[in-house]
Tab-separated table of C-alpha atoms and ligand atoms in Angstrom:
chain	number	residue	atom	x	y	z
L	1098	MET	CA	-95.696	-89.804	35.733
L	1099	HIS	CA	-96.914	-90.254	32.198
L	1100	SER	CA	-94.338	-91.689	29.842
L	1101	GLU	CA	-94.024	-90.516	26.214
L	1102	THR	CA	-92.962	-94.037	25.238
L	1103	PRO	CA	-95.697	-96.405	26.332
L	1104	TRP	CA	-93.563	-99.540	26.341
L	1105	LEU	CA	-91.176	-97.906	28.813
L	1106	GLY	CA	-94.103	-97.156	31.111
L	1107	GLY	CA	-93.522	-100.060	33.428
L	1108	VAL	CA	-89.751	-99.809	33.430
L	1109	SER	CA	-88.131	-98.637	36.669
L	1110	SER	CA	-85.398	-96.028	36.498
L	1111	ASP	CA	-82.822	-98.661	37.517
L	1112	GLU	CA	-83.894	-100.887	34.671
L	1113	LEU	CA	-83.857	-97.973	32.297
L	1114	ARG	CA	-80.280	-97.216	33.300
L	1115	ARG	CA	-79.332	-100.857	32.694
L	1116	ILE	CA	-80.903	-100.727	29.251
L	1117	VAL	CA	-79.164	-97.501	28.295
L	1118	ASP	CA	-75.846	-98.819	29.606
L	1119	ALA	CA	-76.249	-101.997	27.552
L	1120	LEU	CA	-77.095	-100.005	24.422
L	1121	TYR	CA	-74.110	-97.801	25.025
L	1122	ARG	CA	-71.807	-100.831	25.397
L	1123	VAL	CA	-73.172	-102.485	22.261
L	1124	HIS	CA	-72.561	-99.261	20.337
L	1125	ARG	CA	-68.997	-99.239	21.580
L	1126	PHE	CA	-68.509	-102.907	20.546
L	1127	LEU	CA	-69.825	-102.067	17.096
L	1128	ALA	CA	-67.190	-99.407	16.697
L	1129	ALA	CA	-64.312	-101.242	18.348
L	1130	ILE	CA	-64.574	-104.956	17.524
L	1131	THR	CA	-63.656	-105.822	13.957
L	1132	ASP	CA	-64.032	-109.591	14.163
L	1133	LEU	CA	-67.692	-110.359	13.459
L	1134	ASP	CA	-67.890	-113.580	15.504
L	1135	THR	CA	-66.435	-111.924	18.606
L	1136	LEU	CA	-68.726	-108.954	18.113
L	1137	LEU	CA	-71.824	-111.137	17.828
L	1138	GLU	CA	-70.912	-113.139	20.926
L	1139	ARG	CA	-70.450	-109.955	22.951
L	1140	VAL	CA	-73.732	-108.471	21.722
L	1141	MET	CA	-75.540	-111.708	22.521
L	1142	GLU	CA	-74.099	-111.673	26.049
L	1143	GLU	CA	-75.552	-108.184	26.443
L	1144	ASN	CA	-78.914	-109.327	25.039
L	1145	LYS	CA	-79.074	-112.135	27.496
L	1146	ALA	CA	-78.169	-109.939	30.439
L	1147	VAL	CA	-80.386	-106.979	29.630
L	1148	ALA	CA	-83.507	-109.088	29.124
L	1149	SER	CA	-82.649	-111.459	32.012
L	1150	ALA	CA	-82.790	-114.521	29.768
L	1151	GLU	CA	-81.385	-117.956	30.559
L	1152	ALA	CA	-80.190	-118.486	27.010
L	1153	CYS	CA	-79.845	-116.528	23.843
L	1154	SER	CA	-79.145	-117.543	20.256
L	1155	LEU	CA	-78.587	-116.031	16.899
L	1156	LEU	CA	-79.839	-117.856	13.841
L	1157	LEU	CA	-78.627	-116.761	10.438
L	1158	TYR	CA	-80.601	-117.097	7.221
L	1159	ASP	CA	-79.032	-119.190	4.464
L	1160	PRO	CA	-80.560	-117.849	1.217
L	1161	GLN	CA	-79.243	-120.805	-0.806
L	1162	ARG	CA	-81.073	-123.392	1.291
L	1163	ASN	CA	-83.821	-120.988	2.335
L	1164	ASP	CA	-83.488	-121.976	5.995
L	1165	LEU	CA	-81.987	-120.812	9.293
L	1166	TYR	CA	-78.993	-122.193	11.186
L	1167	PHE	CA	-77.617	-121.443	14.651
L	1168	HIS	CA	-74.607	-119.153	14.536
L	1169	VAL	CA	-74.273	-118.247	18.220
L	1170	ALA	CA	-75.891	-120.111	21.078
L	1171	LEU	CA	-75.257	-118.928	24.613
L	1172	GLY	CA	-76.823	-120.756	27.501
L	1173	GLU	CA	-76.107	-121.946	30.992
L	1174	ARG	CA	-77.104	-125.530	30.404
L	1175	GLY	CA	-77.274	-128.084	27.689
L	1176	ASP	CA	-75.186	-128.870	24.682
L	1177	GLN	CA	-75.216	-125.603	22.762
L	1178	GLN	CA	-72.698	-126.929	20.255
L	1179	ALA	CA	-75.180	-129.603	19.191
L	1180	LEU	CA	-77.607	-126.838	18.239
L	1181	LYS	CA	-75.008	-125.281	16.018
L	1182	ARG	CA	-74.047	-128.536	14.354
L	1183	GLN	CA	-77.347	-130.228	13.831
L	1184	ILE	CA	-80.339	-127.955	13.744
L	1185	ARG	CA	-81.612	-126.029	10.777
L	1186	LEU	CA	-85.057	-124.417	10.807
L	1187	LYS	CA	-87.163	-124.020	7.694
L	1188	LEU	CA	-88.983	-120.710	7.363
L	1189	GLY	CA	-92.213	-121.060	9.308
L	1190	GLN	CA	-90.827	-123.928	11.374
L	1191	GLY	CA	-90.722	-123.349	15.112
L	1192	ILE	CA	-91.112	-119.931	16.687
L	1193	GLY	CA	-87.833	-118.629	15.230
L	1194	GLY	CA	-88.777	-119.850	11.754
L	1195	LEU	CA	-92.193	-118.246	12.083
L	1196	ALA	CA	-90.736	-114.886	13.175
L	1197	ALA	CA	-88.437	-115.031	10.122
L	1198	GLU	CA	-91.277	-115.895	7.750
L	1199	LYS	CA	-93.696	-113.291	9.096
L	1200	ARG	CA	-90.927	-110.726	9.674
L	1201	GLN	CA	-92.485	-110.076	13.045
L	1202	SER	CA	-91.325	-110.442	16.619
L	1203	ILE	CA	-93.039	-113.256	18.492
L	1204	ASN	CA	-93.208	-113.325	22.281
L	1205	VAL	CA	-94.474	-116.586	23.782
L	1206	GLU	CA	-94.915	-117.112	27.517
L	1207	ASP	CA	-95.273	-120.886	27.376
L	1208	VAL	CA	-93.985	-122.613	24.265
L	1209	ARG	CA	-95.901	-125.805	25.053
L	1210	SER	CA	-99.171	-124.040	24.392
L	1211	PHE	CA	-97.904	-122.768	21.053
L	1212	GLU	CA	-98.768	-124.935	18.118
L	1213	SER	CA	-95.611	-124.125	16.124
L	1214	TRP	CA	-93.339	-125.188	18.951
L	1215	TYR	CA	-90.357	-127.136	17.582
L	1216	ARG	CA	-89.157	-129.397	20.365
L	1217	THR	CA	-86.210	-131.101	18.615
L	1218	ALA	CA	-83.848	-128.377	19.840
L	1219	ASP	CA	-84.808	-129.049	23.462
L	1220	ASP	CA	-84.498	-132.812	23.002
L	1221	LEU	CA	-81.056	-132.306	21.565
L	1222	THR	CA	-79.734	-129.853	24.127
L	1223	GLN	CA	-81.642	-131.163	27.179
L	1224	PHE	CA	-82.803	-127.612	27.593
L	1225	ASP	CA	-86.228	-126.981	29.017
L	1226	THR	CA	-87.695	-124.083	27.060
L	1227	LYS	CA	-90.601	-122.269	28.655
L	1228	SER	CA	-90.761	-118.685	27.417
L	1229	LEU	CA	-89.272	-117.553	24.122
L	1230	LEU	CA	-88.851	-114.237	22.367
L	1231	ALA	CA	-87.909	-114.303	18.677
L	1232	VAL	CA	-87.026	-111.126	16.789
L	1233	PRO	CA	-86.300	-111.145	13.043
L	1234	LEU	CA	-83.111	-109.523	11.737
L	1235	GLU	CA	-83.580	-107.570	8.528
L	1236	ASP	CA	-81.625	-105.190	6.387
L	1237	HIS	CA	-83.593	-103.074	3.915
L	1238	GLY	CA	-86.238	-105.744	3.699
L	1239	THR	CA	-83.758	-108.607	3.283
L	1240	LEU	CA	-83.916	-111.350	5.882
L	1241	ILE	CA	-80.638	-111.775	7.779
L	1242	GLY	CA	-81.679	-114.086	10.604
L	1243	VAL	CA	-83.442	-114.258	13.947
L	1244	LEU	CA	-82.490	-113.347	17.515
L	1245	GLU	CA	-83.916	-115.651	20.147
L	1246	LEU	CA	-84.112	-115.180	23.898
L	1247	VAL	CA	-85.084	-118.209	25.929
L	1248	ASN	CA	-86.647	-118.400	29.438
L	1249	LYS	CA	-87.151	-115.167	31.301
L	1250	GLN	CA	-85.274	-115.557	34.563
L	1251	GLY	CA	-87.688	-115.942	37.467
L	1252	GLY	CA	-90.433	-117.224	35.149
L	1253	GLY	CA	-93.187	-115.544	33.181
L	1254	ALA	CA	-93.030	-113.929	29.779
L	1255	PHE	CA	-90.512	-111.515	28.350
L	1256	THR	CA	-91.856	-107.987	28.777
L	1257	GLU	CA	-92.858	-105.441	26.162
L	1258	ALA	CA	-89.702	-103.516	27.109
L	1259	ASP	CA	-87.554	-106.657	26.505
L	1260	LEU	CA	-89.123	-106.992	23.074
L	1261	ARG	CA	-88.488	-103.365	22.096
L	1262	ILE	CA	-84.881	-103.463	23.326
L	1263	MET	CA	-84.307	-106.655	21.339
L	1264	GLU	CA	-85.722	-104.970	18.255
L	1265	ILE	CA	-83.196	-102.148	18.682
L	1266	PHE	CA	-80.390	-104.676	19.202
L	1267	ALA	CA	-81.623	-106.593	16.157
L	1268	THR	CA	-81.230	-103.510	13.949
L	1269	MET	CA	-77.665	-103.009	15.176
L	1270	VAL	CA	-76.758	-106.674	14.768
L	1271	SER	CA	-78.194	-106.735	11.225
L	1272	THR	CA	-76.164	-103.692	10.241
L	1273	ALA	CA	-72.992	-105.187	11.739
L	1274	ILE	CA	-73.513	-108.457	9.858
L	1275	VAL	CA	-74.276	-106.735	6.559
L	1276	ASN	CA	-71.242	-104.442	6.924
L	1277	ALA	CA	-68.923	-107.317	7.786
L	1278	ARG	CA	-70.189	-109.268	4.773
L	1279	LEU	CA	-69.658	-106.284	2.494
L	1280	ILE	CA	-66.105	-105.802	3.759
L	1281	GLU	CA	-65.410	-109.518	3.269
L	1282	LYS	CA	-66.818	-109.382	-0.260
L	1283	ASN	CA	-64.701	-106.344	-1.152
L	1284	MET	CA	-61.623	-107.943	0.325
L	1285	ARG	CA	-62.216	-111.107	-1.671
L	1286	ALA	CA	-62.642	-109.069	-4.860
L	1287	GLU	CA	-59.436	-107.165	-4.109
L	1288	ARG	CA	-57.576	-110.397	-3.374
L	1289	LEU	CA	-58.786	-111.940	-6.612
L	1290	ALA	CA	-57.745	-108.860	-8.564
L	1291	ALA	CA	-54.300	-108.944	-6.914
L	1292	ILE	CA	-53.925	-112.650	-7.657
L	1293	GLY	CA	-54.926	-112.045	-11.279
L	1294	GLU	CA	-52.342	-109.297	-11.590
L	1295	ALA	CA	-49.639	-111.448	-10.000
L	1296	VAL	CA	-50.420	-114.433	-12.224
L	1297	ALA	CA	-50.381	-112.203	-15.316
L	1298	GLY	CA	-46.955	-110.789	-14.350
L	1299	LEU	CA	-45.449	-114.205	-13.624
L	1300	SER	CA	-46.871	-115.733	-16.811
L	1301	HIS	CA	-45.459	-112.916	-18.874
L	1302	TYR	CA	-42.052	-113.398	-17.297
L	1303	ALA	CA	-42.147	-117.195	-17.802
L	1304	LYS	CA	-43.309	-116.752	-21.388
L	1305	ASN	CA	-40.313	-114.522	-22.165
L	1306	ILE	CA	-37.988	-117.210	-20.852
L	1307	LEU	CA	-39.756	-119.930	-22.834
L	1308	THR	CA	-39.604	-117.863	-26.016
L	1309	GLY	CA	-35.850	-117.478	-25.478
L	1310	MET	CA	-35.527	-121.195	-24.855
L	1311	SER	CA	-37.436	-122.286	-27.946
L	1312	GLY	CA	-35.288	-119.942	-30.071
L	1313	THR	CA	-32.074	-121.491	-28.764
L	1314	VAL	CA	-33.521	-125.006	-29.112
L	1315	ASP	CA	-34.146	-124.371	-32.830
L	1316	LEU	CA	-30.586	-123.146	-33.291
L	1317	ILE	CA	-29.173	-126.072	-31.297
L	1318	ASP	CA	-31.174	-128.402	-33.589
L	1319	GLN	CA	-29.685	-126.744	-36.648
L	1320	GLY	CA	-26.193	-126.946	-35.117
L	1321	LEU	CA	-26.659	-130.637	-34.408
L	1322	ARG	CA	-27.882	-131.357	-37.959
L	1323	ALA	CA	-25.006	-129.430	-39.489
L	1324	GLY	CA	-22.474	-130.800	-37.029
L	1325	ASN	CA	-21.659	-127.175	-36.226
L	1326	ILE	CA	-19.912	-127.423	-32.847
L	1327	GLU	CA	-19.225	-123.702	-32.676
L	1328	MET	CA	-22.923	-122.888	-32.930
L	1329	LEU	CA	-23.674	-125.450	-30.233
L	1330	GLN	CA	-21.059	-123.945	-27.962
L	1331	ARG	CA	-22.570	-120.496	-28.402
L	1332	MET	CA	-26.161	-121.577	-27.915
L	1333	TRP	CA	-25.810	-124.002	-25.046
L	1334	PRO	CA	-24.920	-121.364	-22.366
L	1335	LEU	CA	-27.951	-119.306	-23.459
L	1336	TYR	CA	-30.157	-122.338	-23.077
L	1337	ARG	CA	-28.650	-123.112	-19.658
L	1338	ARG	CA	-29.114	-119.533	-18.524
L	1339	ASN	CA	-32.800	-119.560	-19.464
L	1340	SER	CA	-33.378	-122.892	-17.795
L	1341	PHE	CA	-31.694	-121.474	-14.669
L	1342	ARG	CA	-34.017	-118.449	-14.771
L	1343	LEU	CA	-37.010	-120.729	-15.069
L	1344	SER	CA	-35.940	-122.898	-12.151
L	1345	THR	CA	-35.250	-119.725	-10.115
L	1346	LEU	CA	-38.777	-118.576	-10.845
L	1347	VAL	CA	-40.284	-121.869	-9.719
L	1348	GLU	CA	-38.089	-122.051	-6.593
L	1349	ASP	CA	-39.027	-118.468	-5.673
L	1350	MET	CA	-42.721	-119.176	-6.180
L	1351	LEU	CA	-42.477	-122.234	-3.955
L	1352	ALA	CA	-40.497	-120.392	-1.287
L	1353	PHE	CA	-43.057	-117.610	-1.391
L	1354	SER	CA	-46.143	-119.790	-1.398
L	1355	LYS	CA	-46.305	-120.772	2.264
L	1356	PRO	CA	-44.663	-120.218	5.647
L	1357	ARG	CA	-41.715	-122.513	6.194
L	1358	GLU	CA	-39.682	-123.513	9.168
L	1359	PRO	CA	-35.986	-123.408	8.138
L	1360	VAL	CA	-34.466	-126.892	7.923
L	1361	ARG	CA	-31.254	-126.159	9.779
L	1362	THR	CA	-28.049	-128.098	9.333
L	1363	ARG	CA	-24.464	-127.391	10.280
L	1364	CYS	CA	-22.916	-125.428	7.415
L	1365	ASP	CA	-19.473	-124.127	6.587
L	1366	VAL	CA	-20.010	-120.401	5.934
L	1367	GLN	CA	-17.197	-120.109	3.385
L	1368	GLN	CA	-18.493	-123.125	1.466
L	1369	LEU	CA	-21.986	-121.658	1.442
L	1370	ILE	CA	-20.751	-118.428	-0.148
L	1371	ARG	CA	-18.549	-120.373	-2.597
L	1372	ASP	CA	-21.517	-122.430	-3.797
L	1373	ALA	CA	-23.671	-119.374	-4.450
L	1374	VAL	CA	-20.880	-117.472	-6.163
L	1375	GLU	CA	-19.989	-120.457	-8.367
L	1376	THR	CA	-23.562	-120.740	-9.593
L	1377	PHE	CA	-23.348	-117.144	-10.701
L	1378	GLU	CA	-19.772	-116.797	-11.823
L	1379	GLU	CA	-20.324	-117.732	-15.466
L	1380	LEU	CA	-23.026	-115.112	-15.900
L	1381	LEU	CA	-20.916	-112.422	-14.242
L	1382	ILE	CA	-17.966	-113.280	-16.473
L	1383	GLN	CA	-20.207	-113.080	-19.541
L	1384	LYS	CA	-21.411	-109.673	-18.406
L	1385	LYS	CA	-17.816	-108.626	-17.666
L	1386	VAL	CA	-18.709	-107.841	-14.081
L	1387	GLU	CA	-15.833	-107.816	-11.619
L	1388	LEU	CA	-16.582	-109.950	-8.579
L	1389	VAL	CA	-14.854	-109.493	-5.240
L	1390	VAL	CA	-15.450	-112.177	-2.629
L	1391	ASP	CA	-14.093	-111.823	0.881
L	1392	THR	CA	-14.877	-114.530	3.402
L	1393	SER	CA	-11.625	-114.257	5.338
L	1394	GLN	CA	-13.489	-113.239	8.496
L	1395	ALA	CA	-16.139	-115.885	8.122
L	1396	GLN	CA	-14.327	-119.017	9.146
L	1397	GLY	CA	-16.676	-121.242	11.037
L	1398	TYR	CA	-19.885	-123.199	11.079
L	1399	VAL	CA	-23.446	-122.058	11.575
L	1400	SER	CA	-26.720	-123.860	11.958
L	1401	ILE	CA	-28.934	-122.523	9.145
L	1402	ASP	CA	-31.061	-123.766	6.260
L	1403	PRO	CA	-28.453	-123.976	3.471
L	1404	ASN	CA	-31.026	-124.160	0.663
L	1405	GLY	CA	-32.874	-121.121	1.993
L	1406	ILE	CA	-29.774	-118.986	2.441
L	1407	HIS	CA	-28.450	-120.156	-0.969
L	1408	ARG	CA	-31.734	-118.923	-2.483
L	1409	CYS	CA	-31.279	-115.539	-0.766
L	1410	LEU	CA	-27.737	-115.172	-2.049
L	1411	LEU	CA	-28.734	-116.088	-5.608
L	1412	ASN	CA	-31.488	-113.479	-5.534
L	1413	LEU	CA	-29.209	-110.763	-4.161
L	1414	LEU	CA	-26.479	-111.633	-6.700
L	1415	SER	CA	-28.986	-111.671	-9.533
L	1416	ASN	CA	-30.253	-108.210	-8.563
L	1417	ALA	CA	-26.705	-106.891	-8.247
L	1418	ALA	CA	-25.874	-108.264	-11.727
L	1419	ASP	CA	-28.987	-106.520	-13.102
L	1420	ALA	CA	-28.096	-103.221	-11.390
L	1421	VAL	CA	-24.437	-102.738	-12.348
L	1422	PRO	CA	-23.497	-100.507	-15.292
L	1423	LYS	CA	-22.735	-102.164	-18.660
L	1424	GLU	CA	-19.111	-101.114	-18.401
L	1425	GLY	CA	-17.082	-101.407	-15.225
L	1426	GLY	CA	-19.695	-103.312	-13.221
L	1427	LYS	CA	-18.537	-104.489	-9.801
L	1428	VAL	CA	-20.126	-106.771	-7.216
L	1429	TRP	CA	-18.883	-107.506	-3.693
L	1430	VAL	CA	-19.782	-110.455	-1.518
L	1431	ILE	CA	-18.419	-110.080	1.981
L	1432	ALA	CA	-19.160	-112.428	4.857
L	1433	ARG	CA	-17.995	-112.089	8.420
L	1434	ILE	CA	-18.643	-113.587	11.808
L	1435	LEU	CA	-18.469	-110.745	14.337
L	1436	PRO	CA	-16.849	-111.139	17.778
L	1437	ASP	CA	-20.336	-111.616	19.295
L	1438	GLU	CA	-20.819	-114.408	16.708
L	1439	THR	CA	-23.370	-112.556	14.603
L	1440	LEU	CA	-23.136	-113.716	10.999
L	1441	GLN	CA	-23.268	-110.936	8.394
L	1442	ILE	CA	-23.361	-111.497	4.663
L	1443	GLU	CA	-23.241	-108.450	2.412
L	1444	VAL	CA	-23.940	-108.303	-1.305
L	1445	ALA	CA	-23.087	-104.880	-2.723
L	1446	ASP	CA	-22.779	-103.374	-6.194
L	1447	ASN	CA	-21.781	-100.200	-7.987
L	1448	GLY	CA	-25.169	-99.686	-9.646
L	1449	PRO	CA	-27.485	-96.720	-9.043
L	1450	GLY	CA	-28.535	-97.926	-5.564
L	1451	VAL	CA	-32.066	-98.134	-4.155
L	1452	PRO	CA	-33.809	-94.758	-3.807
L	1453	GLU	CA	-34.695	-94.000	-0.193
L	1454	GLU	CA	-38.430	-93.884	-0.937
L	1455	LEU	CA	-38.405	-97.389	-2.450
L	1456	ARG	CA	-36.552	-99.168	0.354
L	1457	GLU	CA	-39.668	-100.610	1.906
L	1458	ARG	CA	-41.581	-101.209	-1.301
L	1459	ILE	CA	-38.898	-103.322	-2.977
L	1460	LEU	CA	-39.509	-105.992	-0.333
L	1461	GLU	CA	-43.180	-106.235	-1.301
L	1462	PRO	CA	-44.080	-109.243	-3.408
L	1463	PHE	CA	-44.458	-108.476	-7.135
L	1464	PHE	CA	-42.873	-105.038	-6.841
L	1465	SER	CA	-40.382	-104.705	-9.682
L	1466	THR	CA	-38.952	-101.838	-11.690
L	1467	LYS	CA	-37.823	-104.251	-14.415
L	1468	GLY	CA	-41.083	-104.614	-16.341
L	1469	SER	CA	-41.414	-108.033	-17.964
L	1470	GLN	CA	-37.791	-108.772	-17.027
L	1471	GLY	CA	-38.675	-108.937	-13.332
L	1472	THR	CA	-41.043	-110.883	-11.124
L	1473	GLY	CA	-40.709	-108.823	-7.962
L	1474	LEU	CA	-40.417	-112.077	-6.059
L	1475	GLY	CA	-36.652	-112.115	-5.382
L	1476	LEU	CA	-36.498	-109.732	-2.431
L	1477	ALA	CA	-39.886	-110.772	-1.047
L	1478	VAL	CA	-38.613	-114.351	-0.891
L	1479	THR	CA	-35.220	-113.299	0.463
L	1480	SER	CA	-36.662	-111.217	3.288
L	1481	LYS	CA	-39.175	-113.972	4.067
L	1482	ILE	CA	-36.463	-116.621	4.378
L	1483	ILE	CA	-34.316	-114.350	6.546
L	1484	ARG	CA	-37.292	-113.502	8.730
L	1485	GLU	CA	-38.136	-117.179	9.092
L	1486	HIS	CA	-34.568	-117.697	10.307
L	1487	GLY	CA	-35.095	-114.953	12.884
L	1488	GLY	CA	-32.622	-112.598	11.184
L	1489	THR	CA	-32.907	-109.263	9.376
L	1490	LEU	CA	-32.236	-107.976	5.882
L	1491	ASN	CA	-30.863	-104.433	5.823
L	1492	ILE	CA	-30.687	-102.213	2.776
L	1493	GLU	CA	-27.959	-99.616	2.691
L	1494	LYS	CA	-25.666	-97.719	0.346
L	1495	SER	CA	-22.478	-99.353	-0.875
L	1496	GLN	CA	-19.194	-97.430	-0.827
L	1497	THR	CA	-19.769	-96.406	-4.470
L	1498	GLY	CA	-23.350	-95.249	-3.818
L	1499	GLY	CA	-24.782	-98.497	-5.188
L	1500	ALA	CA	-26.963	-100.913	-3.238
L	1501	LEU	CA	-25.782	-102.921	-0.259
L	1502	PHE	CA	-27.966	-105.729	1.067
L	1503	ARG	CA	-26.911	-107.128	4.430
L	1504	ILE	CA	-28.175	-110.396	5.863
L	1505	VAL	CA	-27.781	-110.348	9.649
L	1506	LEU	CA	-28.174	-113.569	11.610
L	1507	PRO	CA	-27.554	-113.065	15.346
L	1508	PRO	CA	-25.895	-115.929	17.251
L	1509	GLU	CA	-29.124	-117.020	18.951
L	1510	VAL	CA	-30.728	-117.833	15.593
L	1511	HIS	CA	-27.842	-119.710	13.978
L	1512	LYS	CA	-26.569	-121.380	17.157
L	1513	PRO	CA	-22.997	-121.622	15.979
L	1514	VAL	CA	-21.063	-124.755	16.606
L	1515	LYS	CA	-17.489	-123.589	17.065
L	1516	GLU	CA	-14.999	-125.380	14.907
L	1517	VAL	CA	-12.207	-127.017	16.790
L	1518	LEU	CA	-9.135	-126.615	14.652
W	1051	ADP	N1	-29.009	-104.207	-6.227
W	1051	ADP	C1	-30.035	-103.416	-6.520
W	1051	ADP	N2	-29.841	-102.135	-6.951
W	1051	ADP	C2	-30.877	-101.340	-7.247
W	1051	ADP	N3	-32.179	-101.713	-7.154
W	1051	ADP	C3	-32.443	-102.956	-6.724
W	1051	ADP	C4	-31.392	-103.868	-6.383
W	1051	ADP	N4	-31.951	-105.025	-5.986
W	1051	ADP	C5	-33.275	-104.854	-6.075
W	1051	ADP	N5	-33.586	-103.619	-6.533
W	1051	ADP	C6	-34.936	-103.069	-6.762
W	1051	ADP	O1	-35.874	-103.901	-6.102
W	1051	ADP	C7	-36.856	-104.377	-7.012
W	1051	ADP	C8	-37.365	-105.733	-6.562
W	1051	ADP	O2	-36.356	-106.713	-6.644
W	1051	ADP	P1	-36.770	-108.237	-6.715
W	1051	ADP	O3	-37.732	-108.494	-5.620
W	1051	ADP	O4	-35.561	-109.080	-6.765
W	1051	ADP	O5	-37.591	-108.327	-8.078
W	1051	ADP	P2	-37.063	-108.258	-9.568
W	1051	ADP	O6	-35.575	-108.467	-9.539
W	1051	ADP	O7	-37.776	-109.361	-10.265
W	1051	ADP	O8	-37.444	-106.891	-10.068
W	1051	ADP	C9	-36.157	-104.377	-8.347
W	1051	ADP	O9	-37.068	-104.332	-9.429
W	1051	ADP	C10	-35.290	-103.109	-8.231
W	1051	ADP	O10	-36.071	-101.965	-8.487
W	1052	MG	MG1	-34.643	-110.010	-8.454
């Protein structure tokens, strides 16, 4: 029967089915596999199988150095890793380099008779190359790399059909590489933009604090020169407050910056709450906020990271202090160890509460409704620390309709050591 496609003329129907199946699988990989390296390995496996090759490699073009390097090398023998580490081909060097330079597929039955044969790769990998098929990878005229098939199984040259199939595969591989690079580039641009935005927000916040500090420093100077103790007494708490805000900012940035394993020690729960509340008491008194602390049901010891949990409590208290009304503000801190030994710490307030639609977003880093008065780091850091402990942070409504944040640490994550009284 006469074939419309001459290069398929000698292909048996079994072979044709194998080819179509392989193409079909590669198409599916392209749609399903998002990791480029995995995708390329799978496609190369298919290449190797469909053309009955002993080995198969993918060389990528490095435009900066104007040469090719091995990205994937699949073979049954030899040190393929050495290829990847050590060999780079100049354009025109070896059969792969020549295919890249000429932008043409090259099919060689016996490499030894080919004058451009580059034998260093064989010396390095102890591979005995006989036949080789090299197909350039291009995207809109731009060189991407070269596909290489080595040694047709059973001897002889790769067939015309092998060459055409590889050219189809090469088009798909080029598109996949170009797409993955574009996605990576966009992601990098987005990340950079997000970092820029975050840095701008944090700098603005820090600058506000520093402006406040330098104002109080000037007044403290004047007070010192005039021996005006009253002025010093008024200014000093302001200075302390700003320095506390600055250290909070730095601590939050550090806590946020990388994953951390909690450094657990045996802690007295009541003492832990007392420490956090004491740090905040002065500010709450200044703001005339009523503070109710109940730790009567939290007698006992837990194994947690005291610095981490202290940081969480300071952030929750600071948010509660920001949220309460100017008059009649009220904040509750309630800790309890439940009968099943779960530790719960609640920080609640009588502010406006967190709207339902914002409950997830407020945990995102840099999300703040406080403009230059907020960093949006507090809750991101708090939920991160709690997560790293293996606990959860719940957001609910307080009894007055304000916000209630509940830290829940189940017994298996704080491994309580029962106090023997
Ligand atoms: N107690 C609260 N009551 C109402 N809204 C809150 C409360 N705590 C946090 N929020 C909301 O969550 C946002 C993020 O909080 P946070 O991460 O601590 O950042 P920041 O306090 O710097 O704004 C706040 O801007 C606010 O909108
Ligand atoms: Mg906050």
